[in-house]
Short mmCIF file of C-alpha atoms and ligand atoms in Angstrom, two decimals:
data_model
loop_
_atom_site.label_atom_id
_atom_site.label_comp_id
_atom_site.label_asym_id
_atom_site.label_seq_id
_atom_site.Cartn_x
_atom_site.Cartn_y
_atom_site.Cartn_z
CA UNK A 251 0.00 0.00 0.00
CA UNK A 252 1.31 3.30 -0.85
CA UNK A 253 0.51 6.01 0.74
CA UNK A 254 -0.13 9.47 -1.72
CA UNK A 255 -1.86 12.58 -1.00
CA UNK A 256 -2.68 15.73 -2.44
CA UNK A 257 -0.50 18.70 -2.56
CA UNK A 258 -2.94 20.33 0.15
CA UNK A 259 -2.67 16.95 2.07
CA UNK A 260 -6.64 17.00 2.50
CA UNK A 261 -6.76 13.89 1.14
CA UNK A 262 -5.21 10.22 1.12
CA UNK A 263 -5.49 8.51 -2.65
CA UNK A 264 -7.38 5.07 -2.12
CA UNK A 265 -4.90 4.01 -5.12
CA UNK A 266 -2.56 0.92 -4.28
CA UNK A 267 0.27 1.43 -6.13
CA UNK A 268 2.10 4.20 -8.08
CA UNK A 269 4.31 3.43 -10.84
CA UNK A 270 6.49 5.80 -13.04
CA UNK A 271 6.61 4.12 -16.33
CA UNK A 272 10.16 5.83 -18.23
CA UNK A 273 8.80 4.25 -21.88
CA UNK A 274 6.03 4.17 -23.93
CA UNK A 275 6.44 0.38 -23.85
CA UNK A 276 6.45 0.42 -20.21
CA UNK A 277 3.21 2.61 -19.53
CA UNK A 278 1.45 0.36 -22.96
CA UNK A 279 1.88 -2.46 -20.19
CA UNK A 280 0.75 -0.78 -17.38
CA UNK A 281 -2.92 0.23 -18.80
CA UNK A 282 -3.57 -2.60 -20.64
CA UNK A 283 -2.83 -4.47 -17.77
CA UNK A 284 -3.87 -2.99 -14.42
CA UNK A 285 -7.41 -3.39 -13.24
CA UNK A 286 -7.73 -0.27 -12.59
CA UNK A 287 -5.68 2.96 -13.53
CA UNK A 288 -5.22 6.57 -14.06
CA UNK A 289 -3.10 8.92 -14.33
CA UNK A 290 -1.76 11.32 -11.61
CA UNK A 291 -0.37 14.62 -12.22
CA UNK A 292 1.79 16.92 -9.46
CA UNK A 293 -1.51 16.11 -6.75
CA UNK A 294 -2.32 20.34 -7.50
CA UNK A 295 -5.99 19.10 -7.38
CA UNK A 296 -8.05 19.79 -3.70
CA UNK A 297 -10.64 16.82 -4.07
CA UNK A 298 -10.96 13.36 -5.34
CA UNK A 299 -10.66 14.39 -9.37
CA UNK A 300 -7.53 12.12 -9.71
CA UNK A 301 -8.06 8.65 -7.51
CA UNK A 302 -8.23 5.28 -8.31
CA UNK A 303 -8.78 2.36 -6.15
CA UNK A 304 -5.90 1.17 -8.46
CA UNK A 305 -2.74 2.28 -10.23
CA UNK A 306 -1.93 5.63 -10.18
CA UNK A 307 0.40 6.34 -13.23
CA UNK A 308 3.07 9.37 -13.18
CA UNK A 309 4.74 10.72 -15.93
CA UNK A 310 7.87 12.26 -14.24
CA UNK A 311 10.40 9.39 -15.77
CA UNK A 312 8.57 9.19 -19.08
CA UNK A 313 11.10 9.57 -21.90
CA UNK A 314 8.79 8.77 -25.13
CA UNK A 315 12.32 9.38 -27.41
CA UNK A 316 11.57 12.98 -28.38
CA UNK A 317 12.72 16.19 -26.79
CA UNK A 318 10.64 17.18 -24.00
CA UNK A 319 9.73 20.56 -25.24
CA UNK A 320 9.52 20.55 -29.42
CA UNK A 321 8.66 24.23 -31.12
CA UNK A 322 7.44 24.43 -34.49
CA UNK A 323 7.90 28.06 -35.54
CA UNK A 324 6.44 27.74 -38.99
CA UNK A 325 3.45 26.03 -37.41
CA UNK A 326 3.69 28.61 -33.88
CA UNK A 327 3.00 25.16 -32.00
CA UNK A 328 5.09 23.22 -28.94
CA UNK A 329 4.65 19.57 -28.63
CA UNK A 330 5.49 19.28 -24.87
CA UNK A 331 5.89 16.07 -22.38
CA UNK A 332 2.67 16.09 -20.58
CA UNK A 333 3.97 15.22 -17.11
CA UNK A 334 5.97 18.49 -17.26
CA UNK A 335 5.48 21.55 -15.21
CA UNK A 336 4.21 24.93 -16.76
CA UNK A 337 6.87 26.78 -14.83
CA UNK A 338 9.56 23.92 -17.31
CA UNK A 339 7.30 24.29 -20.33
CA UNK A 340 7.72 28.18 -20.46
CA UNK A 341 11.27 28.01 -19.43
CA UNK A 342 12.26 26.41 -22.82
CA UNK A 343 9.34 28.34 -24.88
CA UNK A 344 10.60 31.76 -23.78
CA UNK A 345 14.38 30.38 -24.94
CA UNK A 346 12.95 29.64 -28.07
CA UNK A 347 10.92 32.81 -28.50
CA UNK A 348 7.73 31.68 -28.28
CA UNK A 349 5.32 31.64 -25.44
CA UNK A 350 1.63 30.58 -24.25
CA UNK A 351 -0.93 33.60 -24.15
CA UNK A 352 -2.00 32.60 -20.02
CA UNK A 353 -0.56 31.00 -17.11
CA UNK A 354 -2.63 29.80 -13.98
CA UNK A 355 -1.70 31.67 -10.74
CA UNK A 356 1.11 28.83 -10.14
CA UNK A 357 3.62 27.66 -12.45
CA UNK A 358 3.85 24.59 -10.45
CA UNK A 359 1.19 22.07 -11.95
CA UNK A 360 1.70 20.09 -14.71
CA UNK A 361 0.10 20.13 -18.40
CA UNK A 362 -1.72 17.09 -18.80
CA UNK A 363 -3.24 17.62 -15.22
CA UNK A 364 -4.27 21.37 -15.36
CA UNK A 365 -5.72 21.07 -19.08
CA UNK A 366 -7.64 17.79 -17.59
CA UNK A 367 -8.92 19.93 -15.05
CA UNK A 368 -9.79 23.54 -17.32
CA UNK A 369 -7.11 25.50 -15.15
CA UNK A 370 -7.14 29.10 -15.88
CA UNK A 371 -5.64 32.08 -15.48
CA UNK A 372 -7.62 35.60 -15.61
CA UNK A 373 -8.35 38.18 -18.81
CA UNK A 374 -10.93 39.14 -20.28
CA UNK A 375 -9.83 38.25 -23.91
CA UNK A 376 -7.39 34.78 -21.92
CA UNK A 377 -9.09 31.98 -21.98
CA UNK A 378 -8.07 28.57 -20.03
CA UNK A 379 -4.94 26.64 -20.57
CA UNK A 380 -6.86 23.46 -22.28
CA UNK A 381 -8.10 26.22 -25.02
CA UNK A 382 -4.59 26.41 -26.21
CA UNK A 383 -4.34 22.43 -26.53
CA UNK A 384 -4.18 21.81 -30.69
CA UNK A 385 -3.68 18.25 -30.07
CA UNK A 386 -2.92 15.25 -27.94
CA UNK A 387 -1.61 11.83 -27.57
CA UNK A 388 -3.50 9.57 -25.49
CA UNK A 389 -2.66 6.02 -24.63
CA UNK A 390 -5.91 4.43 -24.45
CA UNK A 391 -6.62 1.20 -22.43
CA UNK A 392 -6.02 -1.39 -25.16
CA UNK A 393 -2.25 0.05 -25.02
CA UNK A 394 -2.65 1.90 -28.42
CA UNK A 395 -1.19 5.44 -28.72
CA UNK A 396 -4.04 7.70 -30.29
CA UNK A 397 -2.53 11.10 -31.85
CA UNK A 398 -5.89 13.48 -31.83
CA UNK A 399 -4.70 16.45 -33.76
CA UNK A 400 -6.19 19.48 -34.49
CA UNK A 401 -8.95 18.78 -36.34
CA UNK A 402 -10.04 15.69 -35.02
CA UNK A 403 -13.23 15.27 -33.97
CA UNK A 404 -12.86 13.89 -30.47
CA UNK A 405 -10.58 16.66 -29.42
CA UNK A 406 -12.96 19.06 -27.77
CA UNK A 407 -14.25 16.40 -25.61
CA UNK A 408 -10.83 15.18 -25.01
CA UNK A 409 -8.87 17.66 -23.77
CA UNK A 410 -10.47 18.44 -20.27
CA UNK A 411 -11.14 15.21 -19.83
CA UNK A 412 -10.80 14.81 -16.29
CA UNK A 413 -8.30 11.87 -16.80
CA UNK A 414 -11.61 9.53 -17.87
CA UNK A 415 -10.08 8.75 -21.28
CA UNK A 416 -6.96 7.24 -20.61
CA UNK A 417 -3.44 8.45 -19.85
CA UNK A 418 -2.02 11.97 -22.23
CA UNK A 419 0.91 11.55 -23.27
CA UNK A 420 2.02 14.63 -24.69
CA UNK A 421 0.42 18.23 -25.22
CA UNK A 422 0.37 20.31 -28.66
CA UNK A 423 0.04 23.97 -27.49
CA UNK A 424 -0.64 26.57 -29.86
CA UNK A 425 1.99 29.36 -28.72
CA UNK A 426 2.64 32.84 -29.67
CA UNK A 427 5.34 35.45 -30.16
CA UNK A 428 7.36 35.81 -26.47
CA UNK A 429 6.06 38.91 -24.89
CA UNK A 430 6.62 41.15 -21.79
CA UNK A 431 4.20 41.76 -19.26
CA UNK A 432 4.83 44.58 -16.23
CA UNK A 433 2.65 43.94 -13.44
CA UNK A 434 0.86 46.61 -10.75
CA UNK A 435 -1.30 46.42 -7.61
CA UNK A 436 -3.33 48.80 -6.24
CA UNK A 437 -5.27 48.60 -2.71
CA UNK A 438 -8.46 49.77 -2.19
CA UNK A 439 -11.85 49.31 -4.85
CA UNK A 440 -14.92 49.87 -3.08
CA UNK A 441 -17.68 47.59 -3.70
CA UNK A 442 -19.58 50.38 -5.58
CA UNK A 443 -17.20 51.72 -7.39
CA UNK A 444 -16.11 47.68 -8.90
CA UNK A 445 -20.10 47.39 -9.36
CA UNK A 446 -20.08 50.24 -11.34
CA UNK A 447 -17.03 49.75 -13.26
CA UNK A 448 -17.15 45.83 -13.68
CA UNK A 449 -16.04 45.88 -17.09
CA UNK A 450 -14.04 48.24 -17.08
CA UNK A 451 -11.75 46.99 -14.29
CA UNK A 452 -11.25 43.65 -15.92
CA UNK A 453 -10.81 45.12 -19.22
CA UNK A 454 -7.87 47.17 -17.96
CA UNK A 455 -4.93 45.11 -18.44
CA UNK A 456 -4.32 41.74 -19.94
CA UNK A 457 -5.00 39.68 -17.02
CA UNK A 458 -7.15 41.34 -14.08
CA UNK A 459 -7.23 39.92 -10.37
CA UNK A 460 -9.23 41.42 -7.55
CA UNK A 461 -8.12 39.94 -4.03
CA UNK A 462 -10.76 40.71 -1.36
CA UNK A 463 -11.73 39.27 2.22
CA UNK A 464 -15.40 40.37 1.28
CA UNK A 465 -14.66 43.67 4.16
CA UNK A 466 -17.13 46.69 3.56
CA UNK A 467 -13.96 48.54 2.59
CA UNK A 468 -13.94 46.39 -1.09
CA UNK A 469 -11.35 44.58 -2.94
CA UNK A 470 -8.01 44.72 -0.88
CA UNK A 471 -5.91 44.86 -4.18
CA UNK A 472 -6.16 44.36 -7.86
CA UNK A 473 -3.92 42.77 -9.79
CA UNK A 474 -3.55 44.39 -13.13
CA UNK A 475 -1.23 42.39 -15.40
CA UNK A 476 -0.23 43.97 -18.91
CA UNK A 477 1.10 42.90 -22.02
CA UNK A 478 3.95 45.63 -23.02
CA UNK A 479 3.12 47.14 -25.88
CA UNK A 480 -0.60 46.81 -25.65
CA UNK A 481 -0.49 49.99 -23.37
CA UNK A 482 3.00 51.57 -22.55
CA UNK A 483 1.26 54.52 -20.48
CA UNK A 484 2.86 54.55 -17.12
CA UNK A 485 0.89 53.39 -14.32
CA UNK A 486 -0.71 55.68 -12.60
CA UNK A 487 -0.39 56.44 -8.79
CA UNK A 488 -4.09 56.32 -8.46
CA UNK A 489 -6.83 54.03 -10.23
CA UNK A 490 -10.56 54.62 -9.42
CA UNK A 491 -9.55 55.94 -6.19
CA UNK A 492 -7.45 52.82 -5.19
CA UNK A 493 -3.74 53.74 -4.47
CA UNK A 494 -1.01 52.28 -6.28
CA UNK A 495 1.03 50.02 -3.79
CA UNK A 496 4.52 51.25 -3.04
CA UNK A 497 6.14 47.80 -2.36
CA UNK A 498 5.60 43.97 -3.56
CA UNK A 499 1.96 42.62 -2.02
CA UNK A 500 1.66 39.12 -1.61
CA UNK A 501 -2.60 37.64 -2.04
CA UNK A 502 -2.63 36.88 1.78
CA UNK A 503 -2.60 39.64 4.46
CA UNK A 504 0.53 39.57 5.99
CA UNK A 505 2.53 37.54 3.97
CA UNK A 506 5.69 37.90 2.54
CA UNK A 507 5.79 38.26 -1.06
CA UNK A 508 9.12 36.87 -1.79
CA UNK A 509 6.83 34.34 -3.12
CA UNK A 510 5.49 36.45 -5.44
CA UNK A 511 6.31 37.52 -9.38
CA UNK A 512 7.60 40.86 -9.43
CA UNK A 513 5.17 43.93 -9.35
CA UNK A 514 6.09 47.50 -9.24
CA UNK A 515 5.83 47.95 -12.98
CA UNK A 516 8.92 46.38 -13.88
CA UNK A 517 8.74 44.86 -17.11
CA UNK A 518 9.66 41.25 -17.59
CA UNK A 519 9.16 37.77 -19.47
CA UNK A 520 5.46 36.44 -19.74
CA UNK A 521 6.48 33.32 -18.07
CA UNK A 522 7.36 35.66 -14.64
CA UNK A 523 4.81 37.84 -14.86
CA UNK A 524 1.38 35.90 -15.28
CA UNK A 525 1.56 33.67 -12.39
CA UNK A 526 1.17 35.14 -9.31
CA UNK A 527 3.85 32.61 -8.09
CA UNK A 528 7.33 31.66 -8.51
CA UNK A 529 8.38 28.71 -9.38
CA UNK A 530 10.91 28.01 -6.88
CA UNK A 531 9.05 29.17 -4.36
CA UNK A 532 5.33 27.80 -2.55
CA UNK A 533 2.53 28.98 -4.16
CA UNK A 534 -0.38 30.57 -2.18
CA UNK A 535 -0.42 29.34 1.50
CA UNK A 536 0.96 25.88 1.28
CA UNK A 537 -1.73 25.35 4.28
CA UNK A 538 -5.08 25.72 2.74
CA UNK A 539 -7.74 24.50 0.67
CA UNK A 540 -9.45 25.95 -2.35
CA UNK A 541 -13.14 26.06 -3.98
CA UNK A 542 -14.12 28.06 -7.25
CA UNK A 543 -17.28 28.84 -8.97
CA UNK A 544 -17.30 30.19 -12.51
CA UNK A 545 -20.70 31.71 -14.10
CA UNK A 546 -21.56 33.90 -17.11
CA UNK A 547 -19.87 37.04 -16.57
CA UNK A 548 -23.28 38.84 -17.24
CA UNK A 549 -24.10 37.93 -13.31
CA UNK A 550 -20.87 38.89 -12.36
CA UNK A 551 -22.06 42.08 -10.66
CA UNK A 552 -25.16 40.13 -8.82
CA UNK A 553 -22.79 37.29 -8.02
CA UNK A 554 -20.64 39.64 -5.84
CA UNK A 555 -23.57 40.78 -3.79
CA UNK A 556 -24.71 37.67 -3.15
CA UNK A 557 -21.21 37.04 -2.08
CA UNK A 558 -21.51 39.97 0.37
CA UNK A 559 -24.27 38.75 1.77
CA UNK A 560 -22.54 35.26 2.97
CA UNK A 561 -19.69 37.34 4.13
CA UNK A 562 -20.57 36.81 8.17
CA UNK A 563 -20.17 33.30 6.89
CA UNK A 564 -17.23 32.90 4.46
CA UNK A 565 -14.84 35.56 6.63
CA UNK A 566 -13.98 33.14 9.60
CA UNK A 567 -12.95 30.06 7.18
CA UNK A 568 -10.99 32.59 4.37
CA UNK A 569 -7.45 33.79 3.45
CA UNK A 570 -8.73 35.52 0.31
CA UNK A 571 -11.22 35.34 -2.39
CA UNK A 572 -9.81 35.68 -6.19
CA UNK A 573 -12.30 37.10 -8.67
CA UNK A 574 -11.06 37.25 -12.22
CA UNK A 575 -12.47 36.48 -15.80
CA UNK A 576 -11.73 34.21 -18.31
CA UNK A 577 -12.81 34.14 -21.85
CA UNK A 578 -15.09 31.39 -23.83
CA UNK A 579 -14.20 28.57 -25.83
CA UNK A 580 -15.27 25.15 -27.39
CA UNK A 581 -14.37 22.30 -25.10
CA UNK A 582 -17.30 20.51 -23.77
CA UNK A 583 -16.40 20.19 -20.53
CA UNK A 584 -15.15 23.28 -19.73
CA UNK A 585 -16.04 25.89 -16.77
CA UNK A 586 -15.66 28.55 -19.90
CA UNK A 587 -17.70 26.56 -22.57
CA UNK A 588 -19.82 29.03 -24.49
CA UNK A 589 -22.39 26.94 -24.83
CA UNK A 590 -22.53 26.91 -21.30
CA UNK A 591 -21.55 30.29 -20.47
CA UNK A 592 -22.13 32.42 -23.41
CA UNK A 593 -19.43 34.07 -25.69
CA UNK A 594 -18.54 36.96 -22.96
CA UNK A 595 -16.89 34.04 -20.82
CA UNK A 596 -17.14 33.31 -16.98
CA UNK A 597 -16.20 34.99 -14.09
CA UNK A 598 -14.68 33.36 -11.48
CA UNK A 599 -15.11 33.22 -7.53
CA UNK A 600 -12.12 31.51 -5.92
CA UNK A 601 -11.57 31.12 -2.30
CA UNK A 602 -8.94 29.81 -0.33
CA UNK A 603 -9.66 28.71 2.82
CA UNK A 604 -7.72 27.97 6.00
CA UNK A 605 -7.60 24.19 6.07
CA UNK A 606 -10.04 23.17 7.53
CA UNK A 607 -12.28 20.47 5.54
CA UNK A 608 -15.20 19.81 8.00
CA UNK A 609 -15.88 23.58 8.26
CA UNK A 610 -15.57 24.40 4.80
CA UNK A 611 -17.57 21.75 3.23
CA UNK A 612 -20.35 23.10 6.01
CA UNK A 613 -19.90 26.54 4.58
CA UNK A 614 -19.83 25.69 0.80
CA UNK A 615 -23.84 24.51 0.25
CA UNK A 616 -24.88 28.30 1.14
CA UNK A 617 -22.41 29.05 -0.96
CA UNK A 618 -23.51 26.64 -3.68
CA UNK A 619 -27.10 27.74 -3.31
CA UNK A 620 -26.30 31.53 -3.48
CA UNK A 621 -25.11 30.99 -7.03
CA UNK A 622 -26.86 28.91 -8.26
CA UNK A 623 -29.15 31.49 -9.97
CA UNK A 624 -26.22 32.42 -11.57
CA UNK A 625 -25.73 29.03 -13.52
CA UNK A 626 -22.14 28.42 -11.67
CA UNK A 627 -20.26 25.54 -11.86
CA UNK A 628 -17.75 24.39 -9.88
CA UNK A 629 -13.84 24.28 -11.10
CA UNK A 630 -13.37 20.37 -11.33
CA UNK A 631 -10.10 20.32 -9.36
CA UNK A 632 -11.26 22.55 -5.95
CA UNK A 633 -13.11 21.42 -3.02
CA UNK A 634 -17.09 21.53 -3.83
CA UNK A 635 -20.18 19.69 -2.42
CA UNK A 636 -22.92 19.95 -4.79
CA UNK A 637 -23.72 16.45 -6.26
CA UNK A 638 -21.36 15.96 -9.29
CA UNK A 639 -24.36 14.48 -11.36
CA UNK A 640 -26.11 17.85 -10.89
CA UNK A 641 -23.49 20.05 -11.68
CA UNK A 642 -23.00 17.66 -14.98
CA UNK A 643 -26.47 19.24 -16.15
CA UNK A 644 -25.11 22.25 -16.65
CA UNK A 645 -22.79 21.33 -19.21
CA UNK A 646 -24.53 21.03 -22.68
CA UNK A 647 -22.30 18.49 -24.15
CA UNK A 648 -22.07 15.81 -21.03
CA UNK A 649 -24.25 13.40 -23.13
CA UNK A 650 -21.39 13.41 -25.56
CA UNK A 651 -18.68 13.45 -23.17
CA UNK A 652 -20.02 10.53 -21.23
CA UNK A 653 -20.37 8.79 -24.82
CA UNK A 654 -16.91 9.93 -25.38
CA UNK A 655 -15.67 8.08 -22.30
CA UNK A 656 -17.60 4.50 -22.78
CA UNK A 657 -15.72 4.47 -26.52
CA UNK A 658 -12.11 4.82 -25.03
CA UNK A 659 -12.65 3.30 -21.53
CA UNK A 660 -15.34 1.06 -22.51
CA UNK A 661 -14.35 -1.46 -19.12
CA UNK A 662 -14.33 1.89 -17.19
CA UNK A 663 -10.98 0.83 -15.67
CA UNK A 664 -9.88 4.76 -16.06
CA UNK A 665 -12.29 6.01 -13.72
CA UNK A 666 -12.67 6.62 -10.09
CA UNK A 667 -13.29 9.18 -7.32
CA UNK A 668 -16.11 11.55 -8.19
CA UNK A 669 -16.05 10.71 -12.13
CA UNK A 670 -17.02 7.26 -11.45
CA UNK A 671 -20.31 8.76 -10.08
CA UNK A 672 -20.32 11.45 -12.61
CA UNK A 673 -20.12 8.99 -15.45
CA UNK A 674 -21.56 5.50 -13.66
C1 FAD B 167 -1.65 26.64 -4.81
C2 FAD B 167 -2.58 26.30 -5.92
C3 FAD B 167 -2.94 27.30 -6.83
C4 FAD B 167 -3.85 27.00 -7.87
N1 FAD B 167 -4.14 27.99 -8.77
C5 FAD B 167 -5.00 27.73 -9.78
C6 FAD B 167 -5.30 28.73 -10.75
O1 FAD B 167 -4.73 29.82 -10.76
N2 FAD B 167 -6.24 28.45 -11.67
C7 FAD B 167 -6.89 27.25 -11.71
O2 FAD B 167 -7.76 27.08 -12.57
N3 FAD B 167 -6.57 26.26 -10.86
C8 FAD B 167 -5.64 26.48 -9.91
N4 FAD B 167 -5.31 25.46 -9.04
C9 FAD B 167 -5.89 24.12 -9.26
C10 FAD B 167 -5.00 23.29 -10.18
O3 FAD B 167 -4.58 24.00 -11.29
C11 FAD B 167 -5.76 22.07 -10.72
O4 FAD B 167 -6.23 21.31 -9.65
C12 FAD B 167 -4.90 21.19 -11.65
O5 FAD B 167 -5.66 20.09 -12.09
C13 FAD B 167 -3.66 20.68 -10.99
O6 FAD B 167 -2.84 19.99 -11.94
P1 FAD B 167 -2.11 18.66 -11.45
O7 FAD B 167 -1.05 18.35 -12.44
O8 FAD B 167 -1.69 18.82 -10.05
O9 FAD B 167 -3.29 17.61 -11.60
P2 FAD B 167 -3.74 16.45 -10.59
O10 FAD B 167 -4.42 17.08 -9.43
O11 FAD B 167 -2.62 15.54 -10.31
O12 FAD B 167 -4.83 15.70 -11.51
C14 FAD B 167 -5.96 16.39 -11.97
C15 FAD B 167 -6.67 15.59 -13.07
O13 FAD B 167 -5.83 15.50 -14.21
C16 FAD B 167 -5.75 14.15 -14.63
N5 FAD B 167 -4.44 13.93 -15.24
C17 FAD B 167 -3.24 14.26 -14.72
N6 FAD B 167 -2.26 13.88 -15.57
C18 FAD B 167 -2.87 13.29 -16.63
C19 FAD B 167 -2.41 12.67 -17.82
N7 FAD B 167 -1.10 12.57 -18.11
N8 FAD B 167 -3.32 12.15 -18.67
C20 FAD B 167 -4.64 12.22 -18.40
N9 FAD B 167 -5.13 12.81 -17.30
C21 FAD B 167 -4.26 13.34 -16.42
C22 FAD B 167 -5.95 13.34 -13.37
O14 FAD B 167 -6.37 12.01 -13.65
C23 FAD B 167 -7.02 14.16 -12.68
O15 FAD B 167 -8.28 13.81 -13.19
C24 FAD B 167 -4.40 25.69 -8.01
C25 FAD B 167 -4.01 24.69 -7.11
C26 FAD B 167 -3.09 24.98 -6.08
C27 FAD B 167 -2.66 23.90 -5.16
#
């Protein structure tokens, strides 16, 4: 028995083994033969989105005979080694000039699980990380290595696929031009000011993130991330009457932000600018759990008061709530799918909370209910309690999906924790 847990440490895997296949040959073996499997990324996930009562597989020692990080230039695509870490991936893409158009808030998770999962950064016009996904290889559970590119028709259900379809392999990201981003906070947007200004506040840089504790005073700080050379104005000391801060701000009150990418305006590579994170450093907390919701950014402004509302509530369990945007796209079972959504995109309510599971699933039903005239939808890979087979009706293409799932897996051997009950 070996004993695995999430990053968070909230929970123990039920799986019974973990292997680390270092060939193709090696993991072909592995899923054809185990009675159960799936695959495991860096454990980034705060609930049971990855277990198995089986074989966990990890991609760490994979060596599939290519280069880990391949850039086409004439085709503006990488072909990456799924088990790798975003904070790797954009290492080598920024040495080769190229670079992805959003990060998450951590550079620490790895491709094939954050793309499962419909990770996301924030910006208006950003969307997730899986919407940059132009193909994949998937080794399915008769052992055979599937190559789904572009414009193959299982794609959009196969790219957040919440591990259900078998084990990914490697990761074809579309990638763009390396860019610089300079990055500025400013404390202090009251709530009426933000309700007034939605749009306008998340339309102000390339990637927008409002940190509050849900205090009458507002949001604590916004994040305003920006692409140099979209707008080269300097920032300004003031914006809507929050001040600009005079030294580096980490999310959490009173935490050092050595931790942090660097603010102040000073211009630097995408790849340390869009995370909130460092690489080499703990991300967030380190003690903590997480929940998100993500609805049509039309509510947005409702969504917030309801949120106000439940502050008595949420205050004693939070470090800080995260509210940014994210932009539509195509995959069917994505927080962001426009079918879902609607073309504006989602906004996002994120909350992490001191760790403390009891509490916070006891919390997270009002929470639940408060939105859900708002159509949101929990992100797969955060702590939620609403019945997975109810939030599944909010996703337009789950009949497909689910259809998807019995074609590849048709033994269901690749499922387990809550998408055995989401697909059983
Ligand atoms: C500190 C912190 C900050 C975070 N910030 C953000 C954020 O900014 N935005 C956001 O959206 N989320 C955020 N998250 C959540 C995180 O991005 C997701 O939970 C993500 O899935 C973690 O990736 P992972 O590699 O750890 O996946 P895991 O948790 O290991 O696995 C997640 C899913 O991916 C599947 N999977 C993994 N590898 C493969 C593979 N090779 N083939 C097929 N399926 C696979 C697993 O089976 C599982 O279903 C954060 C989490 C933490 C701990």
């Amino acid at each position: 028995m070996t004993e695995s847990r999430t990053w968070a440490r909230n929970l123990a895997y039920a799986a019974h083994e973990v292997r680390h296949p270092q060939t193709l040959a090696e993991l072909s073996d592995v899923v054809r033969t185990a009675p159960r499997v799936r695959a495991l990324g860096t454990r980034h996930s705060f609930n049971d989105v990855a277990d198995t009562t089986g074989t966990h597989v990890v991609l760490d020692r994979l060596d599939d005979g290519r280069a880990p990080v391949e850039v086409d230039r004439a085709a503006m695509t990488a072909s990456v080694a799924a088990g790798l870490r975003y904070g790797e991936v954009s290492l080598a893409l920024h040495a080769e000039g190229v670079a992805l158009g959003a990060m998450a808030s951590l550079p620490h998770i790895s491709v094939a699980g954050a793309v499962a999962t419909a990770t996301h950064g924030s910006g208006d016009a950003e969307a997730n990380l899986a919407a940059a996904v132009a193909g994949l290889e998937i080794m399915t559970d008769d052992g055979e290595h599937r190559l789904l590119g572009r414009d193959h028709p299982d794609l959009p259900g196969a790219v957040v696929s919440l591990g259900a379809l078998g084990v990914v392999t490697r990761v074809l990201l579309d990638v763009v031009p390396t860019y610089a981003v300079r990055q500025n906070v400013y404390l202090g947007l009251g709530w009426d000011t933000l309700a007034a200004s939605f749009d306008a506040v998340t339309a102000s840089a390339t990637s927008v993130s409002l940190f509050t504790r849900w205090g009458d005073g507002g949001v604590d700080q916004v994040w305003q991330k920006q692409a140099v050379g979209r707008s080269d104005a300097p920032a300004p000391e003031e914006y809507l009457g929050a001040r600009a801060a005079v030294s580096a701000m980490h999310p959490l009150p009173g935490v050092d932000a050595a931790a942090c990418t660097a603010q102040l305006g000073v211009p630097g590579p995408w790849n340390e600018r869009l995370p909130h994170f460092r690489l080499d450093h703990t991300p967030s907390n380190g003690e903590e759990l997480q929940s998100e919701f993500l609805l049509p950014r039309r509510h947005a402004v409702a969504a917030i008061e309801a949120m106000r509302g439940l502050a008595p509530v949420i205050r004693p369990l939070l470090q800080v709530t995260e509210i940014r945007t994210v932009a539509a796209d195509r995959l069917w079972m994505s927080t962001a799918n426009a079918d879902a959504a609607g073309a504006d995109g989602v906004v996002g309510f994120h909350f992490t909370w001191n760790p403390a599971q009891a509490e916070v699933e006891a919390v997270l039903p009002r929470i639940e209910r408060a939105l859900a005239p708002f159509d949101a939808r929990p992100h797969w890979g955060k702590v939620f309690t609403e019945d997975v087979r109810d939030v599944v009706g909010r996703y337009p293409r789950f009949g497909d999906f689910r259809a998807l799932a019995e074609r590849y897996d048709p033994a269901g051997r690749f499922r387990g924790g809550y998408v055995e009950a989401m697909l059983g």
